[in-house]
XYZ file of C-alpha atoms in Angstrom:
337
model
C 123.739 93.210 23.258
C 121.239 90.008 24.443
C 123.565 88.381 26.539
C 124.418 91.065 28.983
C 120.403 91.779 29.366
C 119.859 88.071 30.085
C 122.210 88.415 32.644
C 121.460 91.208 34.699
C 117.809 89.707 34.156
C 118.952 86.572 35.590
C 120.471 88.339 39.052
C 117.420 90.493 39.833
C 115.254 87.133 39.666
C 118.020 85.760 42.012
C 117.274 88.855 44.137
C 114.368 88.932 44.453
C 113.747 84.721 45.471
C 116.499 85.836 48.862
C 113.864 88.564 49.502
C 110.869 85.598 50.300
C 112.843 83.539 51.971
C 112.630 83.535 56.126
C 113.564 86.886 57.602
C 114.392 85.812 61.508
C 118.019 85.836 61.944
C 120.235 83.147 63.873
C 120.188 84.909 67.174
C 116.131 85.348 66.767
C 116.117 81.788 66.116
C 118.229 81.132 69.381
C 115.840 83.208 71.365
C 112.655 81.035 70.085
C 114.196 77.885 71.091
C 114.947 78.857 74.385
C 111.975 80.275 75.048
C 110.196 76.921 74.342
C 112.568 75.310 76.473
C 111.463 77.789 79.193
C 108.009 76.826 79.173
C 108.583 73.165 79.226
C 110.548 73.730 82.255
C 108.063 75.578 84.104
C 105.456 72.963 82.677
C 107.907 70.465 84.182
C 108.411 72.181 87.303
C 104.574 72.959 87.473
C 104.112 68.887 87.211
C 107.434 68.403 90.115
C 105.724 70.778 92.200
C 102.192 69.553 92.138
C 103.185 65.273 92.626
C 105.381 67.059 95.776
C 102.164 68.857 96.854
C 100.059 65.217 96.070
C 102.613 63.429 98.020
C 102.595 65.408 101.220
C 98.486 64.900 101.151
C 99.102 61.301 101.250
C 102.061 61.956 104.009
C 99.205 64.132 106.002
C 96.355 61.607 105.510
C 98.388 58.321 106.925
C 99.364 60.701 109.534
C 95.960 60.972 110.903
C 94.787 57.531 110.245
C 93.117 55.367 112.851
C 95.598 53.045 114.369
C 94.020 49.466 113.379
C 95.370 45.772 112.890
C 93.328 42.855 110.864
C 92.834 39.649 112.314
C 91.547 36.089 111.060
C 88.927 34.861 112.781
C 90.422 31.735 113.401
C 93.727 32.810 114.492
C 91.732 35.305 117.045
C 89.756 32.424 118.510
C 92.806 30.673 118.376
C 94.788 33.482 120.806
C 91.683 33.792 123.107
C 90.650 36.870 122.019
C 86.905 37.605 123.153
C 84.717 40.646 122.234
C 81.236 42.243 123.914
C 78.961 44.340 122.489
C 78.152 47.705 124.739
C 75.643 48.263 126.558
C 73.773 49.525 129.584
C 75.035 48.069 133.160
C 75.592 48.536 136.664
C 78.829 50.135 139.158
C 79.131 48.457 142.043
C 80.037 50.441 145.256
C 82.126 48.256 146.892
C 83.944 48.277 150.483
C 87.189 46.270 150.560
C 87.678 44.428 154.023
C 89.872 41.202 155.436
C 88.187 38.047 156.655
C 89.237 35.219 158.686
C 87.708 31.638 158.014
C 86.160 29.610 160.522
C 83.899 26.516 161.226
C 80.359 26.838 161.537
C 78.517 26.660 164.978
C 77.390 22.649 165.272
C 80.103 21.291 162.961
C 82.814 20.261 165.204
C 82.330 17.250 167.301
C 84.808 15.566 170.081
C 85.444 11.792 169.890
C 85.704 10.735 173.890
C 85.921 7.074 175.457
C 82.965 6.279 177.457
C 84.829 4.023 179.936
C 88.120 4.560 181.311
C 90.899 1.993 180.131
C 93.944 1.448 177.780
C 93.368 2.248 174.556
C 93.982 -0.434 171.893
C 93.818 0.532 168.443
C 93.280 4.386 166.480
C 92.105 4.070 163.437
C 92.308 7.705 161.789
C 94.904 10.438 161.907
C 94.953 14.271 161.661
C 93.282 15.074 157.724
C 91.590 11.993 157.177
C 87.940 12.182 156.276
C 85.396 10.138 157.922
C 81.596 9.012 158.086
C 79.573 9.359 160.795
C 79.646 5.804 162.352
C 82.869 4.916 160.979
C 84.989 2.899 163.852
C 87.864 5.020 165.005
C 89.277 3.616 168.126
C 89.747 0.556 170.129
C 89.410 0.609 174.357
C 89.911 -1.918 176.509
C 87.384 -1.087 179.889
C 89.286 -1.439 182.930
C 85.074 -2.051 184.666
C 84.396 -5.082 182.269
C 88.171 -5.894 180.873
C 86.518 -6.023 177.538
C 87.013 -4.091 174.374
C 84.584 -1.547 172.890
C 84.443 0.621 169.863
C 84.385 4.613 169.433
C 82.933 5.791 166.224
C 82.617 9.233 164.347
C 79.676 10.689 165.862
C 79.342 12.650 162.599
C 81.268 12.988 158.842
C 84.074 15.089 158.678
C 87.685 15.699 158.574
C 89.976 14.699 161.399
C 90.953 18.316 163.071
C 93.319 16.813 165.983
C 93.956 12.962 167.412
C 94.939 13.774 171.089
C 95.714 9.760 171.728
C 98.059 7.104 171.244
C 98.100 3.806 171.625
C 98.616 2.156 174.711
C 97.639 5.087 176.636
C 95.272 4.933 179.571
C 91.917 6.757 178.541
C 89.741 8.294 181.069
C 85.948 8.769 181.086
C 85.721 11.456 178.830
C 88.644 12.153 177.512
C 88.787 13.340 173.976
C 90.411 11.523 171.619
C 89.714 13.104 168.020
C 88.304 16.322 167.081
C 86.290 16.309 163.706
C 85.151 18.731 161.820
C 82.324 18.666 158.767
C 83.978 21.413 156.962
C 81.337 21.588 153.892
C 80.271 25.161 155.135
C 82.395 27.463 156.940
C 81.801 31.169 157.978
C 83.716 34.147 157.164
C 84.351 36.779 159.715
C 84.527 39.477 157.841
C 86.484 42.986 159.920
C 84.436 46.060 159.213
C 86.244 49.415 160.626
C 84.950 53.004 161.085
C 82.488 54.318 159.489
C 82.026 51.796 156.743
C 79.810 49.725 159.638
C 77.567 51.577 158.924
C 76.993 50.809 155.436
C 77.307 47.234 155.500
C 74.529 44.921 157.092
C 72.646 41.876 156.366
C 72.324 40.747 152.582
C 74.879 42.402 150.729
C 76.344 40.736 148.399
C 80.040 39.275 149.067
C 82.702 38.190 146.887
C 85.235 36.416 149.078
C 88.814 35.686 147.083
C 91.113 33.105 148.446
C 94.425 34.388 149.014
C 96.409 31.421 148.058
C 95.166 30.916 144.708
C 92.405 33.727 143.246
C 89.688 31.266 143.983
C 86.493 33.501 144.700
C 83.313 32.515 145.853
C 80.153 34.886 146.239
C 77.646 34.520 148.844
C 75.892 37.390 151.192
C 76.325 38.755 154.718
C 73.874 36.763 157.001
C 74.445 38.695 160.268
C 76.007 41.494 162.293
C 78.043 40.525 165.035
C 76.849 41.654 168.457
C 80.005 42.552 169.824
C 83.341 44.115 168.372
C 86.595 41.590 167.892
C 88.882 42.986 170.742
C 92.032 42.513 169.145
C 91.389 44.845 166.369
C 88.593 46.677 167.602
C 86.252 45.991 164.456
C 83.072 45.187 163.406
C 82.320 41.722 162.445
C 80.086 41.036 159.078
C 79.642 37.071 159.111
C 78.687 35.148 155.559
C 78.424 31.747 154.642
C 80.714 30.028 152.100
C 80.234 26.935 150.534
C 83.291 24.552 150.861
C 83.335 21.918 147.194
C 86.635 21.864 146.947
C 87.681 21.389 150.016
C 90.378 23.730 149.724
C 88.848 27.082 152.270
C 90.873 26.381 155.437
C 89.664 27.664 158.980
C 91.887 29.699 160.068
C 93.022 30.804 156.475
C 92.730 34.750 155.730
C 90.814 35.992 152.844
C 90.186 39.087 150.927
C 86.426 40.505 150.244
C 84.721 43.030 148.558
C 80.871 43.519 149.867
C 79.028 45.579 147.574
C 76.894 48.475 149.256
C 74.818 49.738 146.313
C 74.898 49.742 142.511
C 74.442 52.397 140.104
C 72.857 52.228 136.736
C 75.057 53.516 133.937
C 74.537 54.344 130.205
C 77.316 51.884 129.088
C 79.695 49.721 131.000
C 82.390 47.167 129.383
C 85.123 45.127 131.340
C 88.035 46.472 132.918
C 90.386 43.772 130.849
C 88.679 45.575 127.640
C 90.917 48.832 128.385
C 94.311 49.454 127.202
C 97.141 52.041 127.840
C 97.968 54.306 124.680
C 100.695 56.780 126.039
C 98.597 58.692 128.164
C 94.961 57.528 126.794
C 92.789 54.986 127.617
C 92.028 53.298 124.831
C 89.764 50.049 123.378
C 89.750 48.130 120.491
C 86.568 47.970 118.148
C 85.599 44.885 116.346
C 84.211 45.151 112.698
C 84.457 41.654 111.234
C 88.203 41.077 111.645
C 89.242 44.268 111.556
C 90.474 46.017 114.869
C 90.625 49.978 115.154
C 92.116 51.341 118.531
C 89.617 54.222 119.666
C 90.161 56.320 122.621
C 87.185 56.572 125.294
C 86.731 58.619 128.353
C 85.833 56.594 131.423
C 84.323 57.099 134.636
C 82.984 55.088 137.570
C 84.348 51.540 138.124
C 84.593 48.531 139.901
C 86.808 45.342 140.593
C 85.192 44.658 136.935
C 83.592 46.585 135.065
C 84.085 50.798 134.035
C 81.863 53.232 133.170
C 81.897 54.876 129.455
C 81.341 58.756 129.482
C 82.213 58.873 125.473
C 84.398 57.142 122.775
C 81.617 54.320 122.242
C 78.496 54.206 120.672
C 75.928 51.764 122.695
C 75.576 48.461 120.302
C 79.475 48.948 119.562
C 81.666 45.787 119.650
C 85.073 45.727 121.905
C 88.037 43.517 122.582
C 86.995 42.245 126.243
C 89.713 39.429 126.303
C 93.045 39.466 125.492
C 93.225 43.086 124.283
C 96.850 43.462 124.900
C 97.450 41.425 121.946
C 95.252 43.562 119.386
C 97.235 46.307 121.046
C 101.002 44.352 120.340
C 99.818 43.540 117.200
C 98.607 47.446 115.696
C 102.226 48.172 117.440
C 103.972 45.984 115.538
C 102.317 47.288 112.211
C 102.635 50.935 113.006
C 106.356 50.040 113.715
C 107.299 48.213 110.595
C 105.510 51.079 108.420
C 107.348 53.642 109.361
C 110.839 51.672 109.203
């Protein structure tokens, strides 16, 4: 009678051990699992969604960046590039004109023969320069039959030689024409109205026409009378000839400046560059070079006005500017590539 009680005892022990044990069944078990792999997902997607977000602030922010370039120092000075701080400065009203060039009253002298006779040597030809006393020709006097000697009544250059050799001179006749060109005067043409602006001791800059060469000076006088021809007022000046290279009878540009206006801040016309439709400069901070775009108003051949887009004390570009400007192209261009 033991042994069946033993076993029965041993099946309700059995029993009840399966009763402790975990109750979730297999398709709770699924559920758990997926629902963890449901939050890591979101937690993943959360993380996707916020480096997308991070990245698109960093898309935004170069977006709006500054367009700028760095430099060396030595490779700037190198390329000619020049900078200037800003500051206060003047607008020139200016009147642009034509002028023609001409010698100056008293400078031209005639080289005659005093005695009538065949002339027997020339010494000088048209362009030559000469000294004043410098022998130039050789006459044989038809009242004495002996030779005498014309010289350069003054220094100069050689304008015409109306002789030749073997020719008969007569008392008077002129045989060179010389000119001290070291000064000349420029006729400048005023027309209308702007006569009456212009008058003695404005300033002048006169710019040769066949290379750029300019050369200030100021108006010295007011021509009595109109030129006929073109029906103008003539402004005369003064120019200084050391290089010998003002012509009589050469045209020239001018620009005579009428008045001049104080302004706030001024920098150089060769400072500005063209940014689609912006005017735009180029400040210096050590060697970095950040394009900034500035509102401008008055100018002249020179320099511009600055209404805002500078700070006074600021440092620009002033030279070479259009290579800062290549070179924050170039940069810009091989970012976005």
């Amino acid at each position: 009678m033991r042994r069946p009680v033993l076993i029965l005892s041993a099946l309700a022990y059995a029993l009840l051990l399966a009763g402790c044990g975990d109750k979730s069944t297999p398709a709770e078990n699924r559920g758990g699992a997926e629902a963890s792999e449901h939050a890591e997902g979101e937690e993943h997607a959360e993380g996707e969604a916020g480096h997308a977000e991070g990245e698109g602030e960093e898309g935004g922010g170069h977006a709006d960046e500054v367009p700028s370039t760095t430099m060396p120092a030595q490779r700037a000075a190198a390329n000619g590039v020049r900078s200037e701080r800003v500051g206060q400065g003047t607008i020139a009203d200016q009147h642009e004109v034509q002028g023609l060039l001409t010698p100056v009253e008293g400078s031209i002298a005639k080289v005659q023969a005093r005695f009538p006779g065949p002339i027997r040597a020339l010494r000088a030809n048209v362009g030559d320069t000469v000294r004043a006393g410098q022998p130039l020709a050789t006459i044989e006097s038809n009242l004495s039959l002996t030779t005498y000697t014309v010289s350069a009544p003054i220094s100069g250059v050689v304008l015409a030689r109306d002789a030749s050799v073997g020719a008969v001179a007569t008392e008077g006749f002129a045989l060179y024409e010389i000119a001290n060109l070291g000064d000349l005067w420029v006729d400048l043409h005023v027309f209308g109205r702007d006569a009456q602006h212009i008058g003695p001791g404005n300033a002048v800059v006169i710019t040769r026409m066949s290379d750029g060469e300019t050369a200030e000076t100021r108006i010295e006088r007011i021509l009595p009378s109109t030129a006929t021809a073109s029906q103008s007022t003539v402004a005369r000046a003064r120019i200084r000839n050391s290089d010998g290279m003002w012509r009589p009878g050469s045209a020239v540009r001018a620009r005579i400046t009428v008045d001049q206006q104080a302004t706030a801040m001024t920098i150089p016309l060769t400072a500005v560059q063209k940014a689609g439709e912006e005017d735009v400069v180029y400040v210096v901070a050590g060697e970095k070079y950040t394009q900034r775009v500035v509102r401008l108003g008055k100018r002249d051949a020179r320099r511009v006005e600055v209404l805002s887009g500078l700070k006074p004390g600021e440092v620009v570009v002033t030279e070479q500017s259009f290579l800062i400007k290549a070179d924050i192209e170039k940069s810009t261009a091989e970012h976005d590539h």
